[in-house]
Coordinates of C-alpha atoms in Angstrom, one line a residue:
M1 CA -22.8 10.8 -7.6
T2 CA -19.2 11.0 -8.9
A3 CA -17.0 13.6 -7.3
R4 CA -15.7 16.6 -9.3
R5 CA -13.1 15.4 -11.8
P6 CA -10.4 18.0 -10.9
V7 CA -10.5 16.8 -7.3
L8 CA -10.2 13.2 -8.4
V9 CA -7.3 14.0 -10.7
G10 CA -5.5 15.8 -7.9
I11 CA -6.0 12.9 -5.6
G12 CA -4.6 10.6 -8.3
L13 CA -1.5 12.6 -8.9
L14 CA -0.7 12.8 -5.2
A15 CA -1.4 9.1 -4.7
G16 CA 0.8 8.2 -7.7
V17 CA 3.8 10.1 -6.3
M18 CA 3.3 8.4 -2.9
S19 CA 2.9 5.0 -4.5
A20 CA 6.1 5.1 -6.4
L21 CA 8.1 6.9 -3.7
F22 CA 7.3 4.5 -0.9
G23 CA 6.3 1.3 -2.7
V24 CA 2.7 1.4 -1.5
G25 CA -0.7 1.4 -3.2
G26 CA -1.5 5.0 -2.3
G27 CA -4.5 4.2 -0.1
A28 CA -3.1 6.3 2.7
V29 CA -3.8 9.3 0.4
V30 CA -6.9 8.1 -1.5
V31 CA -9.0 7.0 1.5
P32 CA -8.8 10.2 3.7
A33 CA -9.1 12.4 0.6
L34 CA -12.3 10.7 -0.6
V35 CA -13.7 11.1 3.0
A36 CA -12.7 14.7 3.5
W37 CA -13.0 16.1 0.0
C38 CA -15.6 13.9 -1.7
G39 CA -17.9 13.1 1.2
R40 CA -17.6 9.4 1.0
D41 CA -18.1 7.2 4.0
Q42 CA -15.2 5.0 5.3
R43 CA -16.2 1.8 3.7
Q44 CA -16.9 3.3 0.3
A45 CA -13.6 5.2 0.4
V46 CA -11.7 2.0 1.3
A47 CA -13.3 0.1 -1.5
T48 CA -12.8 2.8 -4.1
S49 CA -9.2 3.1 -3.0
F50 CA -8.6 -0.6 -3.6
L51 CA -9.9 -0.2 -7.2
A52 CA -7.7 2.8 -7.8
I53 CA -4.4 1.4 -6.5
G54 CA -4.3 -1.2 -9.3
P55 CA -3.3 1.1 -12.1
L56 CA -1.2 3.2 -9.7
S57 CA 0.8 0.2 -8.5
L58 CA 1.2 -1.1 -12.1
A59 CA 2.8 2.1 -13.3
A60 CA 5.1 2.4 -10.3
M61 CA 6.1 -1.2 -10.5
I62 CA 7.0 -0.9 -14.2
G63 CA 9.3 2.0 -13.2
Y64 CA 11.1 -0.2 -10.7
A65 CA 11.2 -3.2 -13.0
L66 CA 13.0 -1.1 -15.7
H67 CA 15.9 -0.9 -13.2
G68 CA 15.7 -4.6 -12.2
E69 CA 14.4 -3.7 -8.7
V70 CA 11.7 -6.4 -8.4
D71 CA 12.3 -9.7 -6.6
V72 CA 9.8 -12.2 -7.9
V73 CA 11.0 -15.0 -5.6
V74 CA 10.2 -12.9 -2.5
A75 CA 7.0 -11.7 -4.0
L76 CA 5.5 -15.1 -4.5
P77 CA 4.9 -16.1 -0.9
L78 CA 3.7 -12.5 -0.2
I79 CA 1.2 -12.7 -3.0
A80 CA -0.1 -16.1 -1.7
G81 CA -0.6 -14.8 1.8
S82 CA -2.0 -11.4 0.7
L83 CA -4.6 -12.9 -1.5
I84 CA -5.9 -15.0 1.4
G85 CA -5.9 -12.0 3.6
A86 CA -7.6 -9.8 1.1
W87 CA -10.4 -12.4 0.7
I88 CA -10.9 -12.5 4.4
G89 CA -10.6 -8.7 4.9
T90 CA -13.1 -7.8 2.2
H91 CA -15.6 -10.1 3.8
L92 CA -15.0 -8.6 7.2
L93 CA -15.2 -5.1 5.8
T94 CA -19.0 -5.4 5.6
K95 CA -19.3 -7.0 9.1
L96 CA -16.9 -5.5 11.6
P97 CA -16.3 -2.1 13.3
L98 CA -12.9 -0.8 12.3
G99 CA -11.9 1.1 15.4
V100 CA -9.8 -1.6 17.1
L101 CA -8.1 -2.7 13.9
R102 CA -7.2 1.0 13.1
W103 CA -5.5 1.2 16.5
I104 CA -3.7 -2.1 16.1
F105 CA -2.3 -1.1 12.7
A106 CA -1.4 2.4 13.9
V107 CA 0.7 1.1 16.8
F108 CA 2.4 -1.4 14.4
A109 CA 3.1 1.3 11.8
F110 CA 4.5 3.7 14.4
G111 CA 6.8 1.0 15.9
I112 CA 8.2 0.2 12.4
A113 CA 8.6 3.9 11.8
V114 CA 10.8 4.3 14.9
R115 CA 12.8 1.2 13.8
M116 CA 13.4 2.5 10.3
A117 CA 14.3 6.0 11.4
F118 CA 16.7 5.2 14.2
G119 CA 17.7 1.6 13.7
T120 CA 20.9 0.6 11.9
A121 CA 20.6 -0.3 8.3
E122 CA 20.3 -4.1 8.0
S123 CA 19.4 -4.4 4.3
T124 CA 22.8 -4.9 2.8
G125 CA 21.7 -6.5 -0.4
A126 CA 22.4 -10.1 0.8
V127 CA 18.8 -11.2 0.0
D128 CA 17.6 -14.2 1.9
H129 CA 16.0 -16.7 -0.6
G130 CA 16.1 -19.6 1.8
W131 CA 13.4 -21.6 3.6
R132 CA 12.5 -18.6 5.8
L133 CA 10.5 -17.2 3.0
V134 CA 7.7 -19.5 4.0
W135 CA 7.1 -17.3 7.1
L136 CA 6.1 -14.5 4.7
I137 CA 2.9 -16.3 4.0
P138 CA 1.2 -15.9 7.4
A139 CA 2.6 -12.4 7.7
A140 CA 1.1 -11.5 4.4
V141 CA -2.3 -12.9 5.4
A142 CA -2.4 -10.5 8.3
I143 CA -1.2 -7.7 6.1
G144 CA -3.8 -8.5 3.5
V145 CA -6.6 -8.5 6.1
L146 CA -5.5 -5.1 7.5
A147 CA -5.1 -3.6 4.0
A148 CA -8.6 -4.7 3.0
L149 CA -10.1 -3.3 6.2
T150 CA -8.3 0.0 6.4
G151 CA -7.4 0.9 2.8
V152 CA -3.7 1.2 4.0
G153 CA -1.2 -1.2 5.3
G154 CA -0.1 -3.3 2.3
G155 CA 3.1 -1.7 1.2
A156 CA 3.6 0.1 4.5
A157 CA 4.0 -3.2 6.3
M158 CA 5.6 -5.3 3.5
V159 CA 8.5 -2.9 2.7
P160 CA 10.0 -2.8 6.2
L161 CA 9.3 -6.5 6.6
M162 CA 11.4 -7.3 3.5
Q163 CA 14.1 -4.9 4.5
L164 CA 14.6 -5.8 8.1
G165 CA 13.7 -9.5 7.9
Y166 CA 15.0 -10.6 4.5
G167 CA 17.9 -8.2 3.5
L168 CA 16.2 -6.4 0.6
S169 CA 17.4 -2.9 -0.1
A170 CA 14.9 -0.1 0.2
V171 CA 14.5 0.2 -3.5
L172 CA 14.2 -3.6 -4.1
A173 CA 11.6 -3.9 -1.3
K174 CA 9.5 -1.1 -2.8
G175 CA 9.5 -2.6 -6.3
T176 CA 8.6 -6.0 -4.9
S177 CA 5.8 -4.6 -2.7
L178 CA 4.2 -3.0 -5.8
L179 CA 4.2 -6.3 -7.6
V180 CA 2.4 -8.0 -4.6
I181 CA -0.2 -5.2 -4.5
L182 CA -1.4 -5.8 -8.0
P183 CA -3.1 -9.2 -7.6
T184 CA -4.2 -8.3 -4.1
S185 CA -5.9 -5.1 -5.2
A186 CA -7.6 -7.0 -8.1
L187 CA -9.0 -9.7 -5.8
G188 CA -10.1 -7.2 -3.2
S189 CA -11.7 -4.9 -5.8
W190 CA -13.7 -7.8 -7.3
R191 CA -14.9 -8.9 -3.8
N192 CA -15.9 -5.3 -2.9
L193 CA -17.8 -4.7 -6.1
R194 CA -19.8 -7.9 -5.5
N195 CA -20.6 -6.5 -2.1
G196 CA -21.8 -3.3 -3.6
L197 CA -18.9 -1.2 -2.4
G198 CA -16.7 1.1 -4.4
S199 CA -17.1 3.6 -7.3
V200 CA -15.5 2.4 -10.6
P201 CA -15.7 5.9 -12.3
E202 CA -14.0 7.6 -9.4
A203 CA -11.4 4.9 -9.2
L204 CA -10.6 5.2 -12.9
W205 CA -10.1 8.9 -12.6
I206 CA -7.9 8.6 -9.6
G207 CA -5.9 5.6 -10.9
C208 CA -5.4 6.7 -14.5
S209 CA -4.5 10.3 -13.6
G210 CA -1.8 9.1 -11.2
M211 CA -0.1 6.6 -13.5
L212 CA 2.3 9.0 -15.2
A213 CA 3.1 10.6 -11.8
A214 CA 3.9 7.1 -10.4
L215 CA 6.0 6.1 -13.4
A216 CA 8.0 9.4 -13.2
T217 CA 8.5 9.3 -9.5
A218 CA 9.8 5.7 -9.6
Q219 CA 12.7 7.0 -11.6
L220 CA 13.6 9.4 -8.7
S221 CA 13.0 6.8 -6.0
V222 CA 15.5 4.3 -7.4
R223 CA 18.2 6.9 -7.1
L224 CA 17.6 7.9 -3.5
P225 CA 20.3 6.9 -0.9
Q226 CA 19.0 4.1 1.3
G227 CA 19.3 6.2 4.5
V228 CA 17.3 9.0 3.0
A229 CA 14.7 6.5 1.7
D230 CA 14.4 4.8 5.1
R231 CA 13.8 8.1 6.9
L232 CA 11.3 9.4 4.4
F233 CA 9.5 6.1 4.7
A234 CA 9.5 6.4 8.5
C235 CA 7.8 9.8 8.2
F236 CA 5.3 8.3 5.8
L237 CA 4.5 5.5 8.3
V238 CA 3.9 8.1 11.1
F239 CA 1.5 9.8 8.7
V240 CA -0.2 6.5 8.0
A241 CA -0.5 5.8 11.7
L242 CA -2.1 9.1 12.5
R243 CA -4.3 8.9 9.5
T244 CA -5.6 5.5 10.5
V245 CA -6.8 6.6 13.9
W246 CA -7.7 10.2 13.3
P247 CA -11.4 10.9 13.8
R248 CA -13.3 11.0 10.6
R249 CA -16.8 10.8 9.2
A250 CA -18.3 7.4 9.5

């Protein structure tokens, strides 16, 4: 049974703001909200989230692209790796217990949060388009697996990876992350639907209701000073880490 529409619209609006502000899909909002407010189990919530983040990410990405804040060159190896990871992760979603993976990601997210909050700013705008981009592929495979298994972790891992490892500014990393999320969520959603997971009606209500919020928030995000953006993102990562391991209904 589809959850109440006002609840789904509210989830979508909040997820749209988070997606555009932090360059993520919004799963860190959608998954716990579906579990807590709509009574969905973890696997169904993750699968529905993957369906919903497509339109959310598209709207937010357009907002960044209008300001030229999307790096296609950096996105390509991330897309390649994330697609492989999403394929693997959606298969494992029906097979594996998620407890250990939740803790692995939570520790990773918390460590990155500390680095972003207290480390010196290393993303100076001198973007690395050299051979080191090839290392993004295996990193993105791992990110794609975790994203498919937990419903969070795509943008939350990609944004700091691009900032700290490849010199992208906070804004450019967020816009690029949103581009990567689009094909990854499409493939993951198709795989989940084939496995009987996910609710298309709920995902449409969430995704479509959050599109305007995502597009509008992107206009604010591109104007944030990088230091403020980094610390806000660090707070978001702490939230993601706690949300990932917090006890919830199975």
